[in-house]
mmCIF file of C-alpha atoms in Angstrom:
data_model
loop_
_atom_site.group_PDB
_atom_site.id
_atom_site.type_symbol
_atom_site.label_atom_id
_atom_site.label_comp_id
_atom_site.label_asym_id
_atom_site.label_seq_id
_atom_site.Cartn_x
_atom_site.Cartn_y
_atom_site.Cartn_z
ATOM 1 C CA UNK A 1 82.513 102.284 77.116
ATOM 2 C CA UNK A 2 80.115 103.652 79.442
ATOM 3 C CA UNK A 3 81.263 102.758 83.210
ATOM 4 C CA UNK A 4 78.938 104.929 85.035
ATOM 5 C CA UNK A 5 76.021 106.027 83.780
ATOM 6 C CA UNK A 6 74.500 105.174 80.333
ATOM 7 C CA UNK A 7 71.402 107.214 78.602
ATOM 8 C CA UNK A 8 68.857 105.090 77.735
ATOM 9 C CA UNK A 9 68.206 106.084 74.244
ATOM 10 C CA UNK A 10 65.255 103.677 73.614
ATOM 11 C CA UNK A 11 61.535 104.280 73.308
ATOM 12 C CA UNK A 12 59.964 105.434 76.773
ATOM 13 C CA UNK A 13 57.558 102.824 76.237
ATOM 14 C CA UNK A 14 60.486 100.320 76.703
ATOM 15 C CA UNK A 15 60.785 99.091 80.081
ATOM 16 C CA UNK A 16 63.500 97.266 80.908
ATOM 17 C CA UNK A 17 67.573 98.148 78.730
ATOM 18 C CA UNK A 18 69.159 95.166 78.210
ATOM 19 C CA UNK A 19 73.071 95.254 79.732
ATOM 20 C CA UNK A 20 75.850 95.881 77.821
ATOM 21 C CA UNK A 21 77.660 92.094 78.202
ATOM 22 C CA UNK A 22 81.579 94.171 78.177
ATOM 23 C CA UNK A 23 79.995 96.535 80.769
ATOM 24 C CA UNK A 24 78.303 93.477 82.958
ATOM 25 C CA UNK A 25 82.081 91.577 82.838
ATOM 26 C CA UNK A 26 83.865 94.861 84.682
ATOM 27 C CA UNK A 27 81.628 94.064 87.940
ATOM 28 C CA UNK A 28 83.935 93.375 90.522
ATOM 29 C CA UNK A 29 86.192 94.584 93.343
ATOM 30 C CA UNK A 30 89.583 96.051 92.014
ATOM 31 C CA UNK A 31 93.015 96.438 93.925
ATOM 32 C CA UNK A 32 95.015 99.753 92.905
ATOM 33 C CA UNK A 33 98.468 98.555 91.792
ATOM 34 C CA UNK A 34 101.054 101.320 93.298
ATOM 35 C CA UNK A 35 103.871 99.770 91.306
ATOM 36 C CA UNK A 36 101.973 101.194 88.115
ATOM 37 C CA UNK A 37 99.841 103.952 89.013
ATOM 38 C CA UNK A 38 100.942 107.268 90.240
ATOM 39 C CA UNK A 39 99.367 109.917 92.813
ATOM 40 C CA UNK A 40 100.714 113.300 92.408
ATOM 41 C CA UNK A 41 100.286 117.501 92.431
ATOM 42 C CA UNK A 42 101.838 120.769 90.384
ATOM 43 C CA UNK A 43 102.081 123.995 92.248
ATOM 44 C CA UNK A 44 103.078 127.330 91.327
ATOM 45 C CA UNK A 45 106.636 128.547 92.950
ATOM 46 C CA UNK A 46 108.034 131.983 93.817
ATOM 47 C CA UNK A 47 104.818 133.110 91.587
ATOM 48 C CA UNK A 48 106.729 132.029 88.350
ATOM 49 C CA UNK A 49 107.160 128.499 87.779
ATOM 50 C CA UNK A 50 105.879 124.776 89.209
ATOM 51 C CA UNK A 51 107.043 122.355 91.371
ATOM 52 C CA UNK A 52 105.851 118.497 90.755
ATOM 53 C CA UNK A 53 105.802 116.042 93.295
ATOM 54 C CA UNK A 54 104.198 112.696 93.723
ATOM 55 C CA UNK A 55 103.002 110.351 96.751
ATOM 56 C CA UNK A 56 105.214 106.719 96.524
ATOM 57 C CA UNK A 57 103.142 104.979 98.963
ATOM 58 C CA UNK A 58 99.495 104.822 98.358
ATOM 59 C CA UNK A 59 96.574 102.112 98.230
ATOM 60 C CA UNK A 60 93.082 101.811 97.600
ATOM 61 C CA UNK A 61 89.786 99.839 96.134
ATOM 62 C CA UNK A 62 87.534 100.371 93.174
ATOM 63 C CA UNK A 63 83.904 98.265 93.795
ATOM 64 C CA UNK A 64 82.902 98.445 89.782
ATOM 65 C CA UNK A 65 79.481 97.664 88.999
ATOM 66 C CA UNK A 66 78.516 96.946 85.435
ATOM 67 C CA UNK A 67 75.148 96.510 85.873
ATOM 68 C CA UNK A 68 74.231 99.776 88.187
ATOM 69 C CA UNK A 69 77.400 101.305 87.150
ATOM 70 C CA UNK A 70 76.589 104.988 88.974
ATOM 71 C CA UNK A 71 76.754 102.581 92.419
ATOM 72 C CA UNK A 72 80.870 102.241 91.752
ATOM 73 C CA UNK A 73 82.582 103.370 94.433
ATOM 74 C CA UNK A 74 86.548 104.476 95.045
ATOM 75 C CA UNK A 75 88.311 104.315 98.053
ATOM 76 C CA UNK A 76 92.143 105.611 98.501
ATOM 77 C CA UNK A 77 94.558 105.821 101.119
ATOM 78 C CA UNK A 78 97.747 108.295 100.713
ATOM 79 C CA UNK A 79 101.174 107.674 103.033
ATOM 80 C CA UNK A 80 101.973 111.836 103.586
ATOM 81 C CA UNK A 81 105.535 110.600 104.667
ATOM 82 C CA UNK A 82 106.040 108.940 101.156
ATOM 83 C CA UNK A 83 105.793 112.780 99.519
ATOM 84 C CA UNK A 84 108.766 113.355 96.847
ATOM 85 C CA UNK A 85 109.351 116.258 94.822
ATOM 86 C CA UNK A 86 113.270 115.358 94.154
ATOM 87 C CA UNK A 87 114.723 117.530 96.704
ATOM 88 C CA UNK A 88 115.210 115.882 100.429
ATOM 89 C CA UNK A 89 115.072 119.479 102.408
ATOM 90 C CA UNK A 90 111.706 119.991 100.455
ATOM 91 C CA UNK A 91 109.693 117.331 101.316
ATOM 92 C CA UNK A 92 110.904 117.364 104.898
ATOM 93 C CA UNK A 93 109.755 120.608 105.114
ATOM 94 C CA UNK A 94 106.315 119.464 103.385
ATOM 95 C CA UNK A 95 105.468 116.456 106.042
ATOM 96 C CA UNK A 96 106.609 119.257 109.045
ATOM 97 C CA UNK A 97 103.683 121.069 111.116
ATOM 98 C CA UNK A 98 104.706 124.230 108.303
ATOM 99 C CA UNK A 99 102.436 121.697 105.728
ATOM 100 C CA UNK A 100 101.399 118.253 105.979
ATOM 101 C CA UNK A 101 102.601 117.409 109.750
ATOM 102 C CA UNK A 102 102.743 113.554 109.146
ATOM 103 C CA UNK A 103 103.399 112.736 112.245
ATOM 104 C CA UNK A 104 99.998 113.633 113.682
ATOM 105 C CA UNK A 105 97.657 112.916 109.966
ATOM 106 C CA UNK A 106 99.880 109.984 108.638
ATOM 107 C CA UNK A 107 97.007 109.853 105.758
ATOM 108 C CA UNK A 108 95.760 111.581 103.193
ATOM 109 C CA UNK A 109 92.047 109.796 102.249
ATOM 110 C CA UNK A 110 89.423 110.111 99.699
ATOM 111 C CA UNK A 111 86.280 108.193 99.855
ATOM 112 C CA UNK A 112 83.655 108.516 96.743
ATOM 113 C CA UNK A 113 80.275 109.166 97.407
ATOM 114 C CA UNK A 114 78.498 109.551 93.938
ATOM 115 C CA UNK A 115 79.726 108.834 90.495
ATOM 116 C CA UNK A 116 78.395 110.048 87.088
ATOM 117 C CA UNK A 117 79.627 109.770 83.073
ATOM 118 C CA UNK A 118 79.983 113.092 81.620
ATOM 119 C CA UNK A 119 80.752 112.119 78.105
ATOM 120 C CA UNK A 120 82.451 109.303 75.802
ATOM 121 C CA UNK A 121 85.125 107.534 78.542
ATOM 122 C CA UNK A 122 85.116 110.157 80.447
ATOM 123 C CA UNK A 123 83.561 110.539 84.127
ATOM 124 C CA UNK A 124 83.214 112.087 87.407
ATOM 125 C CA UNK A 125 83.757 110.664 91.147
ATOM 126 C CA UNK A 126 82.615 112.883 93.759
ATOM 127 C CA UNK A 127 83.467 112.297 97.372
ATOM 128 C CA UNK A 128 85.257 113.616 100.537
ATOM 129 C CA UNK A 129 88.873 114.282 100.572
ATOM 130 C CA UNK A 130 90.759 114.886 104.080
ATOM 131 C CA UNK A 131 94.000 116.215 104.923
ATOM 132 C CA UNK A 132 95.254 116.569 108.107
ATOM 133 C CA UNK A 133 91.908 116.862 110.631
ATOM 134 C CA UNK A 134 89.812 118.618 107.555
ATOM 135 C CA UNK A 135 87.472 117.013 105.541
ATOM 136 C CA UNK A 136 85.902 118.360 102.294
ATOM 137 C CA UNK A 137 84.263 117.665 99.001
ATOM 138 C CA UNK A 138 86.412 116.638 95.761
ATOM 139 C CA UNK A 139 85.403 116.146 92.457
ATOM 140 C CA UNK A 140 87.561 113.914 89.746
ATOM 141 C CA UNK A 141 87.582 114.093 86.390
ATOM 142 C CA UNK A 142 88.912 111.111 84.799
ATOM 143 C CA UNK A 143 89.161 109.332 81.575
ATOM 144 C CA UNK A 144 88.746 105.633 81.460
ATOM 145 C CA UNK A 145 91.742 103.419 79.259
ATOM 146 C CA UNK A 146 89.737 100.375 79.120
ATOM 147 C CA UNK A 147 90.968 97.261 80.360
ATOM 148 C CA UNK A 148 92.897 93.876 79.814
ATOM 149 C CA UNK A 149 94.784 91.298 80.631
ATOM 150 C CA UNK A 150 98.166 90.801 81.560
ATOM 151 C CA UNK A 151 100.905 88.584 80.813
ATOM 152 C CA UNK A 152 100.146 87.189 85.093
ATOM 153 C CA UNK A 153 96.491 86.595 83.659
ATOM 154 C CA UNK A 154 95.576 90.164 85.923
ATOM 155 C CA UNK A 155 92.681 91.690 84.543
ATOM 156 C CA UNK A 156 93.430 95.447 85.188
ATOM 157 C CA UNK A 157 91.339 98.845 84.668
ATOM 158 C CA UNK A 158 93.091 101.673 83.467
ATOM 159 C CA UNK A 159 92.163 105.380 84.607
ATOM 160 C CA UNK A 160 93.949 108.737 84.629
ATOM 161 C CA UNK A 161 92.308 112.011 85.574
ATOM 162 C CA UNK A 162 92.967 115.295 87.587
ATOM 163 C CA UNK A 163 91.182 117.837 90.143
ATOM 164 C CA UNK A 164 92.211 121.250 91.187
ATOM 165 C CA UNK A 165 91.766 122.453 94.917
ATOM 166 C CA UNK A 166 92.901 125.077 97.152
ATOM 167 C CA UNK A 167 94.756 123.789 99.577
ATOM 168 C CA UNK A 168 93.924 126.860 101.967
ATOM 169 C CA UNK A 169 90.820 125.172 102.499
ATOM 170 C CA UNK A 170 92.231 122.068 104.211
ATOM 171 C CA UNK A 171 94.331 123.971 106.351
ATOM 172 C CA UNK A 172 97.723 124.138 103.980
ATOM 173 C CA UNK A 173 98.178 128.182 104.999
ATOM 174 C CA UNK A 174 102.438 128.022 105.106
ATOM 175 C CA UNK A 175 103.633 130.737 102.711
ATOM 176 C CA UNK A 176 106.545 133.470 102.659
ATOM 177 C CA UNK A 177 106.244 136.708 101.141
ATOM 178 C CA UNK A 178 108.217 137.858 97.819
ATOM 179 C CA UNK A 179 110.552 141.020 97.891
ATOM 180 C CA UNK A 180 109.045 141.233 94.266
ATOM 181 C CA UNK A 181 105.619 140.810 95.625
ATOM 182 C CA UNK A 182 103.242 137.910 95.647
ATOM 183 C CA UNK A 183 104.185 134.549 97.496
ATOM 184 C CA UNK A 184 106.420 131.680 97.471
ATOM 185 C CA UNK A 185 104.114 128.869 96.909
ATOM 186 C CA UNK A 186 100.561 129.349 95.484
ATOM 187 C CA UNK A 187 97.225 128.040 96.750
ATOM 188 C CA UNK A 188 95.917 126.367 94.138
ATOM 189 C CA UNK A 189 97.131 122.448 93.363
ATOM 190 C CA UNK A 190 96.355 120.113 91.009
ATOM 191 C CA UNK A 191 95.797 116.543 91.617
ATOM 192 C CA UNK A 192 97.106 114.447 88.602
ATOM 193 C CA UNK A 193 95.985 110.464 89.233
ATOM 194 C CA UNK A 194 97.326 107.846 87.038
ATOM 195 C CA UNK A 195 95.401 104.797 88.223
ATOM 196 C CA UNK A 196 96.028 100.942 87.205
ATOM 197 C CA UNK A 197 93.950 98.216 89.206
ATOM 198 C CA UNK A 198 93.827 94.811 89.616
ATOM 199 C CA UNK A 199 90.539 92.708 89.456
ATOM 200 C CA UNK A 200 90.255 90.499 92.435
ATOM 201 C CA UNK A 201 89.590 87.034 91.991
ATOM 202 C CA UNK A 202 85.761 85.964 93.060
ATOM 203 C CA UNK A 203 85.140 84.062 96.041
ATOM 204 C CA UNK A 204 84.439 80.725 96.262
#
């Protein structure tokens, strides 16, 4: 189902495309559901293998909009302190001043500014992701699950996707040299996103 964009296939003498109906019903505001979506990252360790870790704490909006779908927006907010990789003395280390320094940049925030289909269910969100006091540009690539409805009567939209990004360029410089040679953790990351969200309920 085309979310974002759609290619108007008809004759250029036709004006107007008529709106896909199951498109049209999407339009709404959406409420990301923490308890089943999941924020996370990979990075390379000691040059030779990769640690996983995940945010627990995390919330955030989709505005869909079926009839102008490339005017969707996203809109996520990530608690640093919430980081967990499985191993306590890691992910204090991560939210120190060395990495994340959650005590000063409590968030981690990504606001969409353009989004586009690039094929089938699959699409692209574009917008500015900060860590810490740096802002930049992110691109997502995600694939869209559909939707339905729950046994609570929750109509939910399904999306998973990922992005790679060096986290040099917000700032993330901590390493330790290897006696072998290289470093201990690498500077690229990818984002994995696993999203579930709930359709809000119009106003009367």
């Amino acid at each position: 189902m085309a979310l974002f964009n759609r290619k108007n296939t008809a004759p250029s003498t036709t004006a107007t495309l008529a709106v896909d109906p199951a498109l049209a019903a999407l339009t709404g505001t959406y409420t990301i559901d923490p308890a089943h979506s999941s924020i996370g990252f990979t990075v390379r360790h000691a040059m030779v293998t990769n640690v996983r870790g995940s945010f627990g704490e995390h919330e955030g909006t989709l505005v869909l909009d079926g009839t102008a779908p490339a005017a969707s927006t996203a809109s996520i907010d990530v608690k640093i302190a919430s980081v967990d990789t499985g191993i306590a003395d890691r992910d204090g280390h991560l939210v120190s001043g060395d990495f994340f320094d959650a005590e000063a940049f409590p968030l981690m925030t990504f606001r969409s500014t353009q989004a586009e289909q690039l094929g089938g269910d699959t699409y692209r969100v574009t917008g500015d992701l900060t860590i810490k006091d740096v802002t930049r540009p992110l691109s997502i690539d995600l694939e869209f699950n559909g939707t339905a409805t729950d046994p609570y009567g929750n109509q939910r939209v399904g999306f998973e996707g990922s992005a790679e990004i060096l986290r040099s360029d917000w700032g993330l410089t901590y390493n330790a040299a290897l006696e072998t040679g290289g470093v201990l953790v690498g500077d690229k990351v990818k984002l994995n996103f696993d999203i579930s969200a709930i359709k809000a309920a119009p106003q009367a």
